[in-house]
């Protein structure tokens, strides 16, 4: 049923997650997708990604819907932040 997709768990029920590197990650949008990889969104809507720092290393960061109701995220030196 999830051809080309990964399965996730939402309140005990399996659902199809996108397997496109997170580019279609739920409702999240913004400039973070240009400098972050391994992007995922959990069943609570929390965005998690490895984001490039200014020195070129990668840092794992998360941003919850509670922190960012606009669903617009950016990358500030390896940390996800809410873009307005």
mmCIF file of N, CA and C in Angstrom:
data_model
loop_
_atom_site.group_PDB
_atom_site.id
_atom_site.type_symbol
_atom_site.label_atom_id
_atom_site.label_comp_id
_atom_site.label_asym_id
_atom_site.label_seq_id
_atom_site.Cartn_x
_atom_site.Cartn_y
_atom_site.Cartn_z
ATOM 1 N N UNK A 1 0.805 -1.208 0.000
ATOM 2 C CA UNK A 1 0.000 0.000 0.000
ATOM 3 C C UNK A 1 0.844 1.266 0.000
ATOM 4 N N UNK A 2 2.076 1.146 0.462
ATOM 5 C CA UNK A 2 2.940 2.328 0.555
ATOM 6 C C UNK A 2 4.096 2.218 -0.428
ATOM 7 N N UNK A 3 3.808 1.901 -1.651
ATOM 8 C CA UNK A 3 4.859 1.763 -2.646
ATOM 9 C C UNK A 3 5.668 3.045 -2.741
ATOM 10 N N UNK A 4 6.987 2.938 -2.529
ATOM 11 C CA UNK A 4 7.858 4.112 -2.573
ATOM 12 C C UNK A 4 7.780 4.963 -1.324
ATOM 13 N N UNK A 5 7.168 4.442 -0.278
ATOM 14 C CA UNK A 5 7.001 5.199 0.956
ATOM 15 C C UNK A 5 7.475 4.394 2.150
ATOM 16 N N UNK A 6 7.675 5.080 3.270
ATOM 17 C CA UNK A 6 7.983 4.439 4.544
ATOM 18 C C UNK A 6 6.723 4.431 5.377
ATOM 19 N N UNK A 7 6.653 3.503 6.317
ATOM 20 C CA UNK A 7 5.508 3.446 7.229
ATOM 21 C C UNK A 7 5.850 4.159 8.519
ATOM 22 N N UNK A 8 4.881 4.857 9.065
ATOM 23 C CA UNK A 8 5.028 5.528 10.346
ATOM 24 C C UNK A 8 3.941 5.071 11.296
ATOM 25 N N UNK A 9 4.014 5.514 12.547
ATOM 26 C CA UNK A 9 3.043 5.143 13.567
ATOM 27 C C UNK A 9 2.364 6.408 14.060
ATOM 28 N N UNK A 10 1.062 6.466 13.936
ATOM 29 C CA UNK A 10 0.276 7.603 14.420
ATOM 30 C C UNK A 10 -0.791 7.059 15.355
ATOM 31 N N UNK A 11 -0.600 7.247 16.649
ATOM 32 C CA UNK A 11 -1.540 6.748 17.656
ATOM 33 C C UNK A 11 -1.840 5.265 17.488
ATOM 34 N N UNK A 12 -0.810 4.466 17.226
ATOM 35 C CA UNK A 12 -0.978 3.021 17.103
ATOM 36 C C UNK A 12 -1.434 2.545 15.745
ATOM 37 N N UNK A 13 -1.590 3.458 14.804
ATOM 38 C CA UNK A 13 -2.019 3.098 13.450
ATOM 39 C C UNK A 13 -0.903 3.390 12.457
ATOM 40 N N UNK A 14 -0.654 2.431 11.569
ATOM 41 C CA UNK A 14 0.349 2.641 10.536
ATOM 42 C C UNK A 14 -0.165 3.610 9.481
ATOM 43 N N UNK A 15 0.723 4.446 8.973
ATOM 44 C CA UNK A 15 0.381 5.340 7.876
ATOM 45 C C UNK A 15 1.588 5.475 6.970
ATOM 46 N N UNK A 16 1.393 5.928 5.756
ATOM 47 C CA UNK A 16 2.472 6.057 4.785
ATOM 48 C C UNK A 16 3.172 7.403 4.954
ATOM 49 N N UNK A 17 4.496 7.343 5.147
ATOM 50 C CA UNK A 17 5.317 8.545 5.195
ATOM 51 C C UNK A 17 6.006 8.691 3.855
ATOM 52 N N UNK A 18 6.270 9.905 3.456
ATOM 53 C CA UNK A 18 6.992 10.149 2.218
ATOM 54 C C UNK A 18 8.421 9.651 2.358
ATOM 55 N N UNK A 19 8.997 9.146 1.294
ATOM 56 C CA UNK A 19 10.386 8.697 1.293
ATOM 57 C C UNK A 19 11.208 9.550 0.333
ATOM 58 N N UNK A 20 10.923 10.835 0.283
ATOM 59 C CA UNK A 20 11.620 11.728 -0.638
ATOM 60 C C UNK A 20 12.641 12.598 0.088
ATOM 61 N N UNK A 21 13.162 12.083 1.205
ATOM 62 C CA UNK A 21 14.126 12.854 1.986
ATOM 63 C C UNK A 21 13.459 13.913 2.838
ATOM 64 N N UNK A 22 12.147 13.845 2.946
ATOM 65 C CA UNK A 22 11.424 14.778 3.780
ATOM 66 C C UNK A 22 11.022 16.055 3.093
ATOM 67 N N UNK A 23 11.298 16.183 1.817
ATOM 68 C CA UNK A 23 10.985 17.432 1.119
ATOM 69 C C UNK A 23 9.498 17.765 1.184
ATOM 70 N N UNK A 24 8.640 16.753 1.291
ATOM 71 C CA UNK A 24 7.210 17.017 1.408
ATOM 72 C C UNK A 24 6.761 16.890 2.853
ATOM 73 N N UNK A 25 7.671 17.083 3.780
ATOM 74 C CA UNK A 25 7.453 16.841 5.201
ATOM 75 C C UNK A 25 6.210 17.551 5.723
ATOM 76 N N UNK A 26 5.110 16.831 5.687
ATOM 77 C CA UNK A 26 3.846 17.300 6.240
ATOM 78 C C UNK A 26 3.536 18.703 5.734
ATOM 79 N N UNK A 27 3.279 19.611 6.662
ATOM 80 C CA UNK A 27 2.937 20.986 6.292
ATOM 81 C C UNK A 27 4.137 21.912 6.339
ATOM 82 N N UNK A 28 5.309 21.406 6.701
ATOM 83 C CA UNK A 28 6.485 22.255 6.858
ATOM 84 C C UNK A 28 7.021 22.749 5.527
ATOM 85 N N UNK A 29 7.397 24.005 5.512
ATOM 86 C CA UNK A 29 7.966 24.641 4.337
ATOM 87 C C UNK A 29 9.059 25.591 4.832
ATOM 88 N N UNK A 30 9.722 26.247 3.942
ATOM 89 C CA UNK A 30 10.732 27.230 4.320
ATOM 90 C C UNK A 30 12.093 26.901 3.759
ATOM 91 N N UNK A 31 13.059 27.733 4.084
ATOM 92 C CA UNK A 31 14.393 27.627 3.495
ATOM 93 C C UNK A 31 15.219 26.487 4.074
ATOM 94 N N UNK A 32 14.783 25.852 5.184
ATOM 95 C CA UNK A 32 15.560 24.787 5.807
ATOM 96 C C UNK A 32 15.886 23.651 4.847
ATOM 97 N N UNK A 33 15.014 23.384 3.896
ATOM 98 C CA UNK A 33 15.210 22.242 2.996
ATOM 99 C C UNK A 33 16.423 22.426 2.078
ATOM 100 N N UNK A 34 16.933 23.645 1.957
ATOM 101 C CA UNK A 34 18.107 23.911 1.119
ATOM 102 C C UNK A 34 19.413 23.533 1.806
ATOM 103 N N UNK A 35 19.431 23.514 3.153
ATOM 104 C CA UNK A 35 20.673 23.256 3.885
ATOM 105 C C UNK A 35 20.527 22.164 4.941
ATOM 106 N N UNK A 36 19.428 21.428 4.913
ATOM 107 C CA UNK A 36 19.209 20.339 5.867
ATOM 108 C C UNK A 36 18.946 19.046 5.113
ATOM 109 N N UNK A 37 19.231 17.910 5.764
ATOM 110 C CA UNK A 37 19.009 16.599 5.158
ATOM 111 C C UNK A 37 18.445 15.660 6.217
ATOM 112 N N UNK A 38 18.106 14.444 5.796
ATOM 113 C CA UNK A 38 17.511 13.456 6.707
ATOM 114 C C UNK A 38 16.321 14.070 7.440
ATOM 115 N N UNK A 39 15.466 14.711 6.686
ATOM 116 C CA UNK A 39 14.321 15.451 7.219
ATOM 117 C C UNK A 39 13.172 14.492 7.497
ATOM 118 N N UNK A 40 12.553 14.656 8.676
ATOM 119 C CA UNK A 40 11.392 13.838 9.008
ATOM 120 C C UNK A 40 10.433 14.654 9.875
ATOM 121 N N UNK A 41 9.193 14.188 9.909
ATOM 122 C CA UNK A 41 8.169 14.778 10.760
ATOM 123 C C UNK A 41 7.504 13.632 11.506
ATOM 124 N N UNK A 42 7.436 13.739 12.839
ATOM 125 C CA UNK A 42 6.816 12.669 13.602
ATOM 126 C C UNK A 42 5.303 12.847 13.668
ATOM 127 N N UNK A 43 4.628 11.926 14.334
ATOM 128 C CA UNK A 43 3.164 11.943 14.373
ATOM 129 C C UNK A 43 2.604 13.150 15.105
ATOM 130 N N UNK A 44 3.428 13.847 15.904
ATOM 131 C CA UNK A 44 2.999 15.068 16.582
ATOM 132 C C UNK A 44 3.257 16.314 15.747
ATOM 133 N N UNK A 45 3.855 16.135 14.562
ATOM 134 C CA UNK A 45 4.141 17.260 13.687
ATOM 135 C C UNK A 45 5.490 17.910 13.923
ATOM 136 N N UNK A 46 6.331 17.317 14.782
ATOM 137 C CA UNK A 46 7.654 17.879 15.060
ATOM 138 C C UNK A 46 8.597 17.607 13.899
ATOM 139 N N UNK A 47 9.199 18.657 13.394
ATOM 140 C CA UNK A 47 10.156 18.587 12.300
ATOM 141 C C UNK A 47 11.542 18.310 12.884
ATOM 142 N N UNK A 48 12.255 17.318 12.342
ATOM 143 C CA UNK A 48 13.612 16.994 12.769
ATOM 144 C C UNK A 48 14.479 16.847 11.532
ATOM 145 N N UNK A 49 15.706 17.364 11.594
ATOM 146 C CA UNK A 49 16.602 17.295 10.437
ATOM 147 C C UNK A 49 18.050 17.462 10.887
ATOM 148 N N UNK A 50 18.961 16.993 10.051
ATOM 149 C CA UNK A 50 20.382 17.292 10.204
ATOM 150 C C UNK A 50 20.645 18.522 9.344
ATOM 151 N N UNK A 51 21.099 19.598 9.974
ATOM 152 C CA UNK A 51 21.287 20.867 9.268
ATOM 153 C C UNK A 51 22.759 21.276 9.281
ATOM 154 N N UNK A 52 23.188 21.819 8.155
ATOM 155 C CA UNK A 52 24.585 22.231 8.005
ATOM 156 C C UNK A 52 24.848 23.491 8.823
ATOM 157 N N UNK A 53 25.989 23.467 9.525
ATOM 158 C CA UNK A 53 26.415 24.638 10.294
ATOM 159 C C UNK A 53 27.288 25.528 9.408
ATOM 160 N N UNK A 54 27.635 26.694 9.894
ATOM 161 C CA UNK A 54 28.476 27.611 9.134
ATOM 162 C C UNK A 54 29.873 27.034 8.899
ATOM 163 N N UNK A 55 30.325 26.157 9.802
ATOM 164 C CA UNK A 55 31.648 25.547 9.646
ATOM 165 C C UNK A 55 31.616 24.313 8.740
ATOM 166 N N UNK A 56 30.406 23.926 8.280
ATOM 167 C CA UNK A 56 30.283 22.803 7.355
ATOM 168 C C UNK A 56 29.977 21.468 8.003
ATOM 169 N N UNK A 57 29.858 21.424 9.327
ATOM 170 C CA UNK A 57 29.484 20.185 9.992
ATOM 171 C C UNK A 57 27.958 20.070 10.004
ATOM 172 N N UNK A 58 27.449 18.941 10.484
ATOM 173 C CA UNK A 58 26.005 18.709 10.526
ATOM 174 C C UNK A 58 25.545 18.626 11.973
ATOM 175 N N UNK A 59 24.386 19.214 12.263
ATOM 176 C CA UNK A 59 23.830 19.245 13.610
ATOM 177 C C UNK A 59 22.372 18.786 13.545
ATOM 178 N N UNK A 60 21.987 17.855 14.420
ATOM 179 C CA UNK A 60 20.606 17.367 14.488
ATOM 180 C C UNK A 60 19.783 18.377 15.269
ATOM 181 N N UNK A 61 18.654 18.787 14.711
ATOM 182 C CA UNK A 61 17.825 19.816 15.328
ATOM 183 C C UNK A 61 16.355 19.482 15.124
ATOM 184 N N UNK A 62 15.507 19.962 16.033
ATOM 185 C CA UNK A 62 14.060 19.736 15.953
ATOM 186 C C UNK A 62 13.306 21.035 16.187
ATOM 187 N N UNK A 63 12.104 21.088 15.663
ATOM 188 C CA UNK A 63 11.226 22.244 15.830
ATOM 189 C C UNK A 63 9.797 21.733 15.894
ATOM 190 N N UNK A 64 9.092 22.058 16.969
ATOM 191 C CA UNK A 64 7.728 21.562 17.137
ATOM 192 C C UNK A 64 6.703 22.566 16.611
ATOM 193 N N UNK A 65 5.515 22.069 16.357
ATOM 194 C CA UNK A 65 4.415 22.939 15.925
ATOM 195 C C UNK A 65 4.119 23.990 16.988
ATOM 196 N N UNK A 66 4.291 23.631 18.251
ATOM 197 C CA UNK A 66 4.056 24.563 19.347
ATOM 198 C C UNK A 66 5.017 25.748 19.266
ATOM 199 N N UNK A 67 6.250 25.479 18.813
ATOM 200 C CA UNK A 67 7.246 26.538 18.677
ATOM 201 C C UNK A 67 7.040 27.368 17.420
ATOM 202 N N UNK A 68 6.369 26.781 16.434
ATOM 203 C CA UNK A 68 6.312 27.428 15.127
ATOM 204 C C UNK A 68 4.988 27.141 14.426
ATOM 205 N N UNK A 69 3.976 27.881 14.759
ATOM 206 C CA UNK A 69 2.665 27.687 14.170
ATOM 207 C C UNK A 69 2.587 28.058 12.699
ATOM 208 N N UNK A 70 3.588 28.795 12.196
ATOM 209 C CA UNK A 70 3.557 29.213 10.788
ATOM 210 C C UNK A 70 3.973 28.094 9.833
ATOM 211 N N UNK A 71 4.588 27.024 10.376
ATOM 212 C CA UNK A 71 5.093 25.904 9.567
ATOM 213 C C UNK A 71 6.151 26.348 8.560
ATOM 214 N N UNK A 72 6.846 27.425 8.849
ATOM 215 C CA UNK A 72 7.928 27.925 8.006
ATOM 216 C C UNK A 72 9.208 27.835 8.819
ATOM 217 N N UNK A 73 10.137 26.961 8.408
ATOM 218 C CA UNK A 73 11.365 26.761 9.171
ATOM 219 C C UNK A 73 12.588 27.157 8.360
ATOM 220 N N UNK A 74 13.579 27.650 9.068
ATOM 221 C CA UNK A 74 14.856 27.983 8.463
ATOM 222 C C UNK A 74 15.981 27.313 9.238
ATOM 223 N N UNK A 75 17.191 27.440 8.745
ATOM 224 C CA UNK A 75 18.377 26.889 9.379
ATOM 225 C C UNK A 75 19.289 28.040 9.783
ATOM 226 N N UNK A 76 19.544 28.150 11.075
ATOM 227 C CA UNK A 76 20.456 29.179 11.584
ATOM 228 C C UNK A 76 21.639 28.470 12.236
ATOM 229 N N UNK A 77 22.729 28.350 11.488
ATOM 230 C CA UNK A 77 23.968 27.717 11.962
ATOM 231 C C UNK A 77 23.717 26.318 12.540
ATOM 232 N N UNK A 78 22.927 25.524 11.829
ATOM 233 C CA UNK A 78 22.677 24.140 12.229
ATOM 234 C C UNK A 78 21.466 23.935 13.114
ATOM 235 N N UNK A 79 20.767 24.996 13.438
ATOM 236 C CA UNK A 79 19.582 24.902 14.290
ATOM 237 C C UNK A 79 18.342 25.354 13.540
ATOM 238 N N UNK A 80 17.300 24.536 13.591
ATOM 239 C CA UNK A 80 16.028 24.922 12.978
ATOM 240 C C UNK A 80 15.416 26.066 13.769
ATOM 241 N N UNK A 81 14.840 27.032 13.074
ATOM 242 C CA UNK A 81 14.148 28.144 13.727
ATOM 243 C C UNK A 81 12.912 28.480 12.910
ATOM 244 N N UNK A 82 11.997 29.167 13.541
ATOM 245 C CA UNK A 82 10.736 29.523 12.899
ATOM 246 C C UNK A 82 10.904 30.772 12.055
ATOM 247 N N UNK A 83 10.680 30.638 10.749
ATOM 248 C CA UNK A 83 10.667 31.802 9.857
ATOM 249 C C UNK A 83 9.266 32.395 9.874
ATOM 250 N N UNK A 84 9.155 33.670 9.831
ATOM 251 C CA UNK A 84 7.837 34.330 9.806
ATOM 252 C C UNK A 84 7.551 34.857 8.434
#
